[in-house]
Backbone as JSON Lines, residues from 0, in Angstrom:
{"i":0,"aa":"F","n":[0.71,-20.2,102.25],"ca":[0.85,-21.44,103.04],"c":[1.77,-22.52,102.41]}
{"i":1,"aa":"R","n":[1.49,-22.42,100.79],"ca":[2.38,-23.44,100.34],"c":[3.81,-23.07,100.51]}
{"i":2,"aa":"S","n":[4.41,-21.98,100.67],"ca":[5.71,-21.77,100.76],"c":[6.08,-21.96,102.33]}
{"i":3,"aa":"K","n":[5.36,-21.87,103.14],"ca":[5.58,-22.5,104.65],"c":[5.7,-23.78,104.48]}
{"i":4,"aa":"L","n":[4.78,-24.4,103.93],"ca":[4.84,-26.09,103.96],"c":[6.27,-26.5,103.19]}
{"i":5,"aa":"Q","n":[6.92,-25.87,101.95],"ca":[7.94,-26.18,101.54],"c":[9.13,-25.9,102.7]}
{"i":6,"aa":"A","n":[9.05,-24.76,103.07],"ca":[10.1,-24.52,104.15],"c":[10.42,-25.46,105.4]}
{"i":7,"aa":"L","n":[8.93,-26.04,105.66],"ca":[9.29,-26.94,106.65],"c":[9.26,-28.47,106.15]}
{"i":8,"aa":"G","n":[9.75,-28.6,104.63],"ca":[9.84,-29.89,104.13],"c":[8.76,-30.67,103.93]}
{"i":9,"aa":"I","n":[7.41,-29.99,104.11],"ca":[6.17,-30.93,104.06],"c":[5.7,-30.99,102.54]}
{"i":10,"aa":"T","n":[5.25,-31.99,102.08],"ca":[4.54,-32.15,100.87],"c":[3.16,-32.26,100.96]}
{"i":11,"aa":"V","n":[2.45,-31.85,99.8],"ca":[0.92,-32.29,99.81],"c":[0.63,-33.19,98.77]}
{"i":12,"aa":"G","n":[-0.12,-34.24,98.95],"ca":[-0.35,-35.27,97.84],"c":[-1.66,-35.67,98.0]}
{"i":13,"aa":"P","n":[-2.32,-36.37,96.95],"ca":[-3.73,-36.76,96.79],"c":[-3.7,-37.74,97.79]}
{"i":14,"aa":"F","n":[-4.92,-37.88,98.38],"ca":[-5.29,-39.19,99.45],"c":[-6.29,-40.0,98.77]}
{"i":15,"aa":"E","n":[-6.28,-41.37,98.6],"ca":[-7.4,-42.13,98.09],"c":[-7.37,-41.76,96.43]}
{"i":16,"aa":"S","n":[-8.65,-41.44,95.75],"ca":[-8.93,-41.26,94.34],"c":[-8.69,-39.69,94.18]}
{"i":17,"aa":"A","n":[-8.32,-38.88,94.97],"ca":[-8.02,-37.37,94.88],"c":[-6.74,-37.43,93.61]}
{"i":18,"aa":"Q","n":[-6.76,-36.25,93.08],"ca":[-5.71,-36.19,92.07],"c":[-4.91,-34.88,91.7]}
{"i":19,"aa":"V","n":[-3.77,-34.8,91.57],"ca":[-3.16,-33.68,91.24],"c":[-3.39,-33.25,90.02]}
{"i":20,"aa":"V","n":[-3.91,-32.01,89.57],"ca":[-4.28,-31.08,88.4],"c":[-3.47,-30.44,87.64]}
{"i":21,"aa":"S","n":[-2.6,-29.88,89.08],"ca":[-1.36,-28.99,88.42],"c":[-0.43,-28.63,89.81]}
{"i":22,"aa":"A","n":[0.71,-28.41,89.28],"ca":[1.87,-28.52,90.4],"c":[2.29,-27.08,90.54]}
{"i":23,"aa":"M","n":[1.93,-26.23,89.62],"ca":[1.97,-24.68,89.77],"c":[0.89,-23.94,89.27]}
{"i":24,"aa":"P","n":[-0.1,-23.26,89.86],"ca":[-0.14,-23.62,91.37],"c":[-0.66,-24.89,91.93]}
{"i":25,"aa":"L","n":[-0.26,-25.4,92.7],"ca":[-0.71,-26.72,93.2],"c":[-2.38,-26.61,93.4]}
{"i":26,"aa":"A","n":[-2.84,-27.67,92.71],"ca":[-4.37,-27.95,92.41],"c":[-4.38,-29.21,92.54]}
{"i":27,"aa":"F","n":[-5.72,-29.67,93.05],"ca":[-6.22,-30.96,93.36],"c":[-7.56,-30.91,92.72]}
{"i":28,"aa":"A","n":[-7.88,-32.28,92.24],"ca":[-9.23,-32.7,91.79],"c":[-9.71,-33.6,92.76]}
{"i":29,"aa":"I","n":[-10.92,-33.39,93.55],"ca":[-11.11,-34.31,94.66],"c":[-12.52,-34.57,94.26]}
{"i":30,"aa":"P","n":[-13.26,-35.7,93.92],"ca":[-14.32,-36.29,93.5],"c":[-15.1,-36.24,94.69]}
{"i":31,"aa":"M","n":[-16.32,-35.66,94.36],"ca":[-17.33,-35.58,95.27],"c":[-18.38,-36.45,95.08]}
{"i":32,"aa":"L","n":[-19.27,-37.03,96.33],"ca":[-20.07,-38.06,96.33],"c":[-21.6,-36.94,95.54]}
{"i":33,"aa":"P","n":[-22.47,-37.92,95.23],"ca":[-23.72,-36.86,94.85],"c":[-24.29,-36.48,95.99]}
{"i":34,"aa":"G","n":[-24.53,-35.12,95.64],"ca":[-25.03,-34.5,96.63],"c":[-26.02,-33.11,96.19]}
{"i":35,"aa":"S","n":[-26.07,-32.01,97.15],"ca":[-26.7,-30.85,96.48],"c":[-25.87,-29.5,96.43]}
{"i":36,"aa":"L","n":[-26.22,-28.96,95.52],"ca":[-25.64,-27.48,95.25],"c":[-26.51,-26.8,94.71]}
{"i":37,"aa":"A","n":[-26.87,-25.35,95.39],"ca":[-27.81,-24.81,95.09],"c":[-27.09,-23.43,94.28]}
{"i":38,"aa":"T","n":[-27.64,-23.01,93.43],"ca":[-26.76,-21.88,92.61],"c":[-26.56,-20.43,93.64]}
{"i":39,"aa":"H","n":[-27.35,-20.62,94.6],"ca":[-27.21,-19.39,95.51],"c":[-26.25,-19.72,96.57]}
{"i":40,"aa":"L","n":[-26.04,-20.95,96.67],"ca":[-24.79,-21.7,97.61],"c":[-25.28,-22.23,99.01]}
{"i":41,"aa":"S","n":[-26.65,-21.68,99.13],"ca":[-27.26,-21.99,100.6],"c":[-28.41,-22.72,100.77]}
{"i":42,"aa":"P","n":[-28.78,-23.43,101.25],"ca":[-28.08,-24.64,101.75],"c":[-27.26,-25.53,100.8]}
{"i":43,"aa":"S","n":[-26.19,-25.77,100.96],"ca":[-25.48,-26.81,99.98],"c":[-24.38,-27.59,100.75]}
{"i":44,"aa":"A","n":[-24.48,-28.77,100.36],"ca":[-23.26,-29.78,100.99],"c":[-22.83,-30.64,99.98]}
{"i":45,"aa":"L","n":[-21.34,-30.63,99.98],"ca":[-20.93,-31.54,99.09],"c":[-19.92,-32.54,99.83]}
{"i":46,"aa":"D","n":[-19.84,-33.98,99.44],"ca":[-18.92,-34.51,100.27],"c":[-18.02,-35.64,99.46]}
{"i":47,"aa":"S","n":[-16.94,-36.02,100.01],"ca":[-16.19,-36.87,99.37],"c":[-15.69,-37.86,100.17]}
{"i":48,"aa":"A","n":[-15.18,-39.08,99.75],"ca":[-14.53,-40.01,100.3],"c":[-12.89,-39.85,100.18]}
{"i":49,"aa":"D","n":[-12.47,-38.95,99.66],"ca":[-11.2,-38.73,99.37],"c":[-10.58,-37.47,100.21]}
{"i":50,"aa":"G","n":[-9.3,-37.03,99.96],"ca":[-8.8,-35.79,100.55],"c":[-7.29,-35.72,100.28]}
{"i":51,"aa":"L","n":[-6.56,-35.0,101.14],"ca":[-5.09,-34.69,100.73],"c":[-4.16,-35.52,102.07]}
{"i":52,"aa":"R","n":[-3.01,-35.7,101.58],"ca":[-2.03,-36.07,102.67],"c":[-0.9,-35.13,102.73]}
{"i":53,"aa":"L","n":[-0.61,-34.66,104.04],"ca":[0.64,-33.72,104.2],"c":[1.76,-34.55,104.6]}
{"i":54,"aa":"T","n":[2.7,-34.85,104.19],"ca":[3.8,-35.79,104.75],"c":[5.49,-34.96,104.7]}
{"i":55,"aa":"Q","n":[6.1,-35.14,105.71],"ca":[7.42,-34.66,106.07],"c":[8.24,-35.9,106.64]}
{"i":56,"aa":"G","n":[9.45,-35.73,105.88],"ca":[10.26,-36.77,106.31],"c":[10.24,-37.92,105.41]}
{"i":57,"aa":"E","n":[11.03,-38.83,105.58],"ca":[11.26,-40.27,104.88],"c":[11.42,-41.42,105.9]}
{"i":58,"aa":"G","n":[11.15,-42.54,105.54],"ca":[11.41,-43.81,106.23],"c":[10.77,-43.74,107.55]}
{"i":59,"aa":"A","n":[11.35,-43.9,108.67],"ca":[11.17,-44.12,110.21],"c":[10.77,-42.61,110.6]}
{"i":60,"aa":"Q","n":[11.45,-41.76,109.95],"ca":[11.29,-40.38,110.32],"c":[9.81,-39.55,109.72]}
{"i":61,"aa":"T","n":[9.14,-40.25,109.02],"ca":[8.1,-39.86,108.57],"c":[6.79,-39.38,109.29]}
{"i":62,"aa":"R","n":[6.41,-38.18,109.04],"ca":[5.25,-37.78,109.89],"c":[4.15,-37.39,108.69]}
{"i":63,"aa":"D","n":[2.84,-37.93,108.87],"ca":[1.86,-37.37,107.99],"c":[0.63,-36.94,108.6]}
{"i":64,"aa":"L","n":[-0.13,-36.19,107.89],"ca":[-1.49,-35.62,108.37],"c":[-2.19,-35.91,107.32]}
{"i":65,"aa":"V","n":[-3.31,-36.48,107.45],"ca":[-4.29,-36.88,106.37],"c":[-5.71,-36.2,106.58]}
{"i":66,"aa":"L","n":[-6.05,-35.51,105.67],"ca":[-7.28,-34.78,105.78],"c":[-8.26,-35.83,104.72]}
{"i":67,"aa":"S","n":[-9.05,-36.59,105.39],"ca":[-9.79,-37.62,104.64],"c":[-11.35,-37.42,104.72]}
{"i":68,"aa":"A","n":[-12.15,-37.88,103.48],"ca":[-13.34,-37.46,103.66],"c":[-13.7,-36.05,103.45]}
{"i":69,"aa":"I","n":[-13.24,-35.1,102.83],"ca":[-13.38,-33.85,102.85],"c":[-14.79,-33.55,102.78]}
{"i":70,"aa":"S","n":[-15.39,-32.73,103.14],"ca":[-16.74,-32.5,103.08],"c":[-16.93,-30.65,103.23]}
{"i":71,"aa":"L","n":[-17.68,-30.09,102.15],"ca":[-17.74,-28.57,102.23],"c":[-19.42,-28.33,102.46]}
{"i":72,"aa":"A","n":[-19.4,-27.87,103.67],"ca":[-20.76,-27.24,104.16],"c":[-20.7,-25.73,103.77]}
{"i":73,"aa":"L","n":[-21.33,-25.47,102.57],"ca":[-21.42,-24.13,101.9],"c":[-22.51,-23.17,102.84]}
{"i":74,"aa":"D","n":[-23.39,-23.96,103.48],"ca":[-24.26,-23.0,104.33],"c":[-23.67,-22.47,105.51]}
{"i":75,"aa":"S","n":[-22.57,-23.22,105.95],"ca":[-22.18,-22.97,107.33],"c":[-20.66,-22.36,107.0]}
{"i":76,"aa":"R","n":[-20.2,-22.33,105.78],"ca":[-18.93,-21.94,105.27],"c":[-17.88,-22.57,105.94]}
{"i":77,"aa":"V","n":[-17.87,-23.84,106.01],"ca":[-16.59,-24.63,106.48],"c":[-16.35,-25.92,105.4]}
{"i":78,"aa":"A","n":[-14.82,-26.04,105.44],"ca":[-14.51,-27.24,104.83],"c":[-13.9,-28.12,105.99]}
{"i":79,"aa":"S","n":[-14.65,-29.38,106.23],"ca":[-14.22,-30.27,107.13],"c":[-13.64,-31.71,106.56]}
{"i":80,"aa":"A","n":[-12.88,-32.31,107.35],"ca":[-12.18,-33.68,107.12],"c":[-11.96,-34.63,108.36]}
{"i":81,"aa":"G","n":[-11.93,-35.62,108.02],"ca":[-11.34,-36.61,109.18],"c":[-9.88,-36.4,109.37]}
{"i":82,"aa":"V","n":[-9.45,-36.13,110.36],"ca":[-8.04,-35.82,110.59],"c":[-7.37,-36.98,111.2]}
{"i":83,"aa":"I","n":[-6.32,-37.36,110.45],"ca":[-5.54,-38.38,111.08],"c":[-4.19,-38.26,111.01]}
{"i":84,"aa":"A","n":[-3.24,-38.15,112.15],"ca":[-1.97,-37.74,112.27],"c":[-1.11,-39.03,112.51]}
{"i":85,"aa":"Q","n":[-0.24,-39.36,111.57],"ca":[0.95,-40.62,111.83],"c":[2.17,-39.87,112.07]}
{"i":86,"aa":"P","n":[3.18,-40.09,113.32],"ca":[2.65,-41.01,114.22],"c":[1.61,-40.16,114.86]}
{"i":87,"aa":"G","n":[0.87,-40.97,115.72],"ca":[-0.34,-40.26,116.5],"c":[-1.56,-41.0,116.31]}
{"i":88,"aa":"S","n":[-2.63,-40.32,116.05],"ca":[-3.62,-40.86,116.12],"c":[-4.91,-40.24,115.3]}
{"i":89,"aa":"S","n":[-6.07,-40.82,115.13],"ca":[-7.13,-40.02,114.37],"c":[-7.81,-39.06,115.42]}
{"i":90,"aa":"R","n":[-8.07,-37.86,114.93],"ca":[-8.51,-36.86,115.68],"c":[-10.23,-36.56,115.38]}
{"i":91,"aa":"G","n":[-10.65,-37.56,114.72],"ca":[-11.98,-37.36,114.39],"c":[-12.48,-36.37,113.21]}
{"i":92,"aa":"V","n":[-13.69,-36.1,112.98],"ca":[-13.86,-35.03,112.17],"c":[-13.76,-33.67,112.44]}
{"i":93,"aa":"A","n":[-13.16,-32.71,111.71],"ca":[-13.02,-31.35,112.45],"c":[-13.05,-30.56,111.06]}
{"i":94,"aa":"P","n":[-13.46,-29.08,111.3],"ca":[-13.5,-28.18,110.48],"c":[-11.88,-28.14,110.09]}
{"i":95,"aa":"F","n":[-11.38,-27.8,108.89],"ca":[-10.14,-27.48,108.56],"c":[-9.95,-26.06,108.03]}
{"i":96,"aa":"A","n":[-10.93,-25.65,107.59],"ca":[-10.85,-24.28,106.76],"c":[-12.35,-23.35,106.99]}
{"i":97,"aa":"S","n":[-12.21,-22.16,106.85],"ca":[-13.16,-21.37,106.73],"c":[-13.3,-21.05,105.31]}
{"i":98,"aa":"L","n":[-14.47,-20.78,104.67],"ca":[-14.7,-20.6,103.36],"c":[-15.36,-19.0,103.27]}
{"i":99,"aa":"D","n":[-14.84,-18.28,102.59],"ca":[-15.35,-16.73,102.31],"c":[-16.15,-16.79,101.12]}
{"i":100,"aa":"L","n":[-17.4,-17.27,101.21],"ca":[-18.51,-16.98,100.04],"c":[-18.71,-15.69,99.75]}
{"i":101,"aa":"S","n":[-18.55,-14.89,100.24],"ca":[-18.68,-13.29,100.05],"c":[-18.22,-12.76,98.65]}
{"i":102,"aa":"V","n":[-17.11,-13.58,98.39],"ca":[-16.69,-13.19,96.92],"c":[-16.86,-14.22,95.88]}
{"i":103,"aa":"A","n":[-17.72,-15.29,96.06],"ca":[-17.91,-16.24,95.29],"c":[-19.45,-16.26,94.8]}
{"i":104,"aa":"A","n":[-19.61,-16.26,93.52],"ca":[-20.77,-16.26,93.21],"c":[-20.92,-17.62,92.04]}
{"i":105,"aa":"A","n":[-22.07,-18.35,92.47],"ca":[-22.05,-19.61,91.51],"c":[-22.44,-19.2,89.81]}
{"i":106,"aa":"Q","n":[-22.13,-19.84,88.98],"ca":[-22.3,-19.6,87.6],"c":[-22.86,-21.0,87.12]}
{"i":107,"aa":"L","n":[-23.97,-20.84,86.57],"ca":[-24.77,-22.09,85.92],"c":[-24.61,-21.75,84.5]}
{"i":108,"aa":"D","n":[-24.29,-22.87,83.69],"ca":[-24.55,-23.3,82.33],"c":[-25.88,-24.09,82.0]}
{"i":109,"aa":"P","n":[-27.0,-23.46,81.93],"ca":[-27.98,-24.44,81.56],"c":[-27.87,-25.08,80.51]}
{"i":110,"aa":"R","n":[-26.94,-24.83,79.42],"ca":[-26.83,-25.85,78.35],"c":[-26.06,-27.23,78.78]}
{"i":111,"aa":"T","n":[-25.19,-26.97,79.41],"ca":[-24.32,-28.32,79.86],"c":[-24.77,-28.82,81.31]}
{"i":112,"aa":"G","n":[-25.52,-27.78,82.01],"ca":[-25.78,-28.26,83.42],"c":[-24.64,-28.22,84.4]}
{"i":113,"aa":"T","n":[-23.61,-27.55,84.13],"ca":[-22.46,-27.25,84.84],"c":[-22.7,-26.17,85.87]}
{"i":114,"aa":"V","n":[-22.13,-26.34,87.05],"ca":[-22.39,-25.2,88.03],"c":[-20.87,-24.97,88.4]}
{"i":115,"aa":"L","n":[-20.44,-23.73,88.46],"ca":[-19.26,-23.56,88.59],"c":[-19.05,-22.23,89.83]}
{"i":116,"aa":"V","n":[-18.12,-22.84,90.77],"ca":[-18.09,-21.63,91.9],"c":[-16.46,-21.75,91.81]}
{"i":117,"aa":"P","n":[-15.88,-20.28,91.33],"ca":[-14.52,-20.41,91.12],"c":[-13.9,-19.53,92.2]}
{"i":118,"aa":"S","n":[-12.73,-19.95,92.87],"ca":[-11.76,-19.06,93.81],"c":[-12.44,-18.7,94.98]}
{"i":119,"aa":"V","n":[-13.05,-19.62,95.83],"ca":[-13.61,-19.53,97.14],"c":[-12.17,-19.48,97.94]}
{"i":120,"aa":"P","n":[-12.0,-18.17,98.59],"ca":[-10.89,-18.06,99.57],"c":[-11.19,-18.95,100.76]}
{"i":121,"aa":"A","n":[-10.1,-19.61,101.45],"ca":[-10.11,-20.38,102.32],"c":[-9.04,-20.05,103.43]}
{"i":122,"aa":"T","n":[-9.43,-20.0,104.86],"ca":[-8.24,-19.59,105.81],"c":[-8.34,-21.12,106.68]}
{"i":123,"aa":"L","n":[-7.15,-21.19,107.38],"ca":[-6.84,-22.03,108.24],"c":[-7.94,-22.08,109.37]}
{"i":124,"aa":"S","n":[-8.65,-23.15,109.97],"ca":[-9.61,-23.36,111.02],"c":[-8.91,-23.37,112.2]}
{"i":125,"aa":"S","n":[-9.34,-22.88,113.32],"ca":[-8.45,-23.03,114.7],"c":[-8.69,-24.54,114.89]}
{"i":126,"aa":"Y","n":[-9.7,-25.38,114.46],"ca":[-9.98,-26.75,115.05],"c":[-8.56,-27.71,114.36]}
{"i":127,"aa":"V","n":[-8.04,-27.31,113.23],"ca":[-6.82,-28.24,112.72],"c":[-5.53,-27.61,113.08]}
{"i":128,"aa":"V","n":[-5.25,-26.35,113.72],"ca":[-4.13,-25.93,113.79],"c":[-3.29,-26.85,115.16]}
{"i":129,"aa":"G","n":[-3.99,-27.18,115.98],"ca":[-3.25,-28.21,116.81],"c":[-2.81,-29.32,116.29]}
{"i":130,"aa":"P","n":[-3.54,-30.13,115.55],"ca":[-3.09,-31.39,114.99],"c":[-2.1,-31.03,113.86]}
{"i":131,"aa":"L","n":[-2.06,-29.93,113.36],"ca":[-0.97,-29.49,112.41],"c":[0.36,-29.3,113.21]}
{"i":132,"aa":"N","n":[0.17,-28.45,114.2],"ca":[1.47,-28.16,114.97],"c":[1.92,-29.36,115.51]}
{"i":133,"aa":"E","n":[0.95,-30.3,116.11],"ca":[1.62,-31.66,116.63],"c":[2.45,-32.44,115.7]}
{"i":134,"aa":"A","n":[1.72,-32.58,114.38],"ca":[2.27,-33.33,113.55],"c":[3.4,-32.95,112.87]}
{"i":135,"aa":"F","n":[3.35,-31.68,112.7],"ca":[4.73,-30.99,112.27],"c":[5.36,-29.8,113.06]}
{"i":136,"aa":"P","n":[5.83,-30.13,114.2],"ca":[6.27,-29.34,115.31],"c":[7.6,-28.49,114.76]}
{"i":137,"aa":"S","n":[7.5,-27.01,115.3],"ca":[8.52,-26.16,115.14],"c":[9.68,-26.49,115.88]}
{"i":138,"aa":"P","n":[10.94,-26.13,115.41],"ca":[12.2,-26.46,116.21],"c":[11.95,-25.58,117.7]}
{"i":139,"aa":"E","n":[12.73,-26.27,118.61],"ca":[12.28,-26.02,119.97],"c":[12.68,-24.5,120.19]}
{"i":140,"aa":"G","n":[11.99,-23.89,120.79],"ca":[12.22,-22.3,121.12],"c":[11.41,-21.46,119.97]}
{"i":141,"aa":"Q","n":[10.99,-22.05,119.2],"ca":[10.06,-21.39,117.98],"c":[8.73,-21.4,118.14]}
{"i":142,"aa":"A","n":[8.18,-20.26,117.89],"ca":[6.73,-20.35,117.84],"c":[6.17,-21.48,116.99]}
{"i":143,"aa":"P","n":[4.86,-21.81,117.27],"ca":[4.35,-22.78,116.39],"c":[4.22,-22.57,115.08]}
{"i":144,"aa":"S","n":[4.29,-23.17,114.12],"ca":[4.24,-23.09,112.6],"c":[2.72,-22.71,112.02]}
{"i":145,"aa":"F","n":[1.82,-22.86,112.36],"ca":[0.55,-22.61,112.19],"c":[-0.61,-22.0,112.95]}
{"i":146,"aa":"A","n":[-1.35,-21.09,112.55],"ca":[-2.07,-20.35,113.21],"c":[-3.53,-19.88,112.48]}
{"i":147,"aa":"A","n":[-4.43,-20.21,113.36],"ca":[-5.94,-20.08,112.64],"c":[-5.92,-18.69,112.0]}
{"i":148,"aa":"G","n":[-6.66,-18.89,111.0],"ca":[-6.87,-17.5,110.19],"c":[-5.88,-17.48,108.91]}
{"i":149,"aa":"E","n":[-4.88,-17.87,109.1],"ca":[-3.86,-17.87,107.85],"c":[-4.51,-18.4,106.6]}
{"i":150,"aa":"V","n":[-4.15,-17.6,105.45],"ca":[-4.85,-18.19,104.02],"c":[-4.28,-19.63,103.59]}
{"i":151,"aa":"L","n":[-5.06,-20.21,103.6],"ca":[-4.7,-21.71,103.19],"c":[-4.72,-21.62,101.67]}
{"i":152,"aa":"G","n":[-5.74,-20.86,100.71],"ca":[-5.48,-21.12,99.42],"c":[-7.2,-20.99,99.0]}
{"i":153,"aa":"T","n":[-7.43,-21.48,97.93],"ca":[-8.75,-21.39,97.36],"c":[-9.6,-22.61,97.11]}
{"i":154,"aa":"F","n":[-10.72,-22.74,97.04],"ca":[-11.48,-24.01,96.56],"c":[-12.2,-23.35,95.18]}
{"i":155,"aa":"S","n":[-12.14,-24.19,94.19],"ca":[-12.92,-24.04,93.36],"c":[-13.91,-25.39,92.98]}
{"i":156,"aa":"I","n":[-15.15,-25.06,92.94],"ca":[-16.26,-26.11,92.66],"c":[-16.85,-25.96,91.2]}
{"i":157,"aa":"T","n":[-16.55,-27.48,90.65],"ca":[-17.22,-27.79,89.39],"c":[-18.03,-28.74,89.62]}
{"i":158,"aa":"A","n":[-19.6,-28.8,89.32],"ca":[-20.44,-29.67,89.68],"c":[-21.27,-29.79,88.47]}
{"i":159,"aa":"Q","n":[-21.68,-31.18,88.18],"ca":[-22.62,-31.34,86.96],"c":[-24.06,-31.56,87.78]}
{"i":160,"aa":"T","n":[-24.98,-31.01,87.04],"ca":[-26.24,-31.29,87.49],"c":[-27.06,-32.44,86.78]}
{"i":161,"aa":"R","n":[-28.17,-32.86,87.54],"ca":[-28.85,-34.05,86.84],"c":[-30.21,-33.53,86.6]}
């Protein structure tokens, strides 16, 4: 997915107080609001006021798609966000990724109260494919750049219990 974004001249950056923690592989820390995370991962929900910004072009030719207020609903296995395209409009809240929790197991360190869920595979949701292809259209005559089910990357969750 990252190589496709690079080929299209799209950069991914933090939105609001999210932070880049690694350039290779590209990784972000997105602070979550207080929520619930069961060690068996269901039912669990984590919400954030922050997100990611995808940008193509510069100046008057700039196109943005923002995934704001990212939310992870582990019980329904989706990552959702507010989808805002510029130029364009807000698309409301939509699932942007399907999460494969079959390969993820929560690890609890009772000494520190840290819960770790490493490397949860994520694929692009059909709900966000339209806004992505509209925000970053393919050259005329070519198939759309983004398709549902393509590998997006992974989510790793680190949470502190109270």
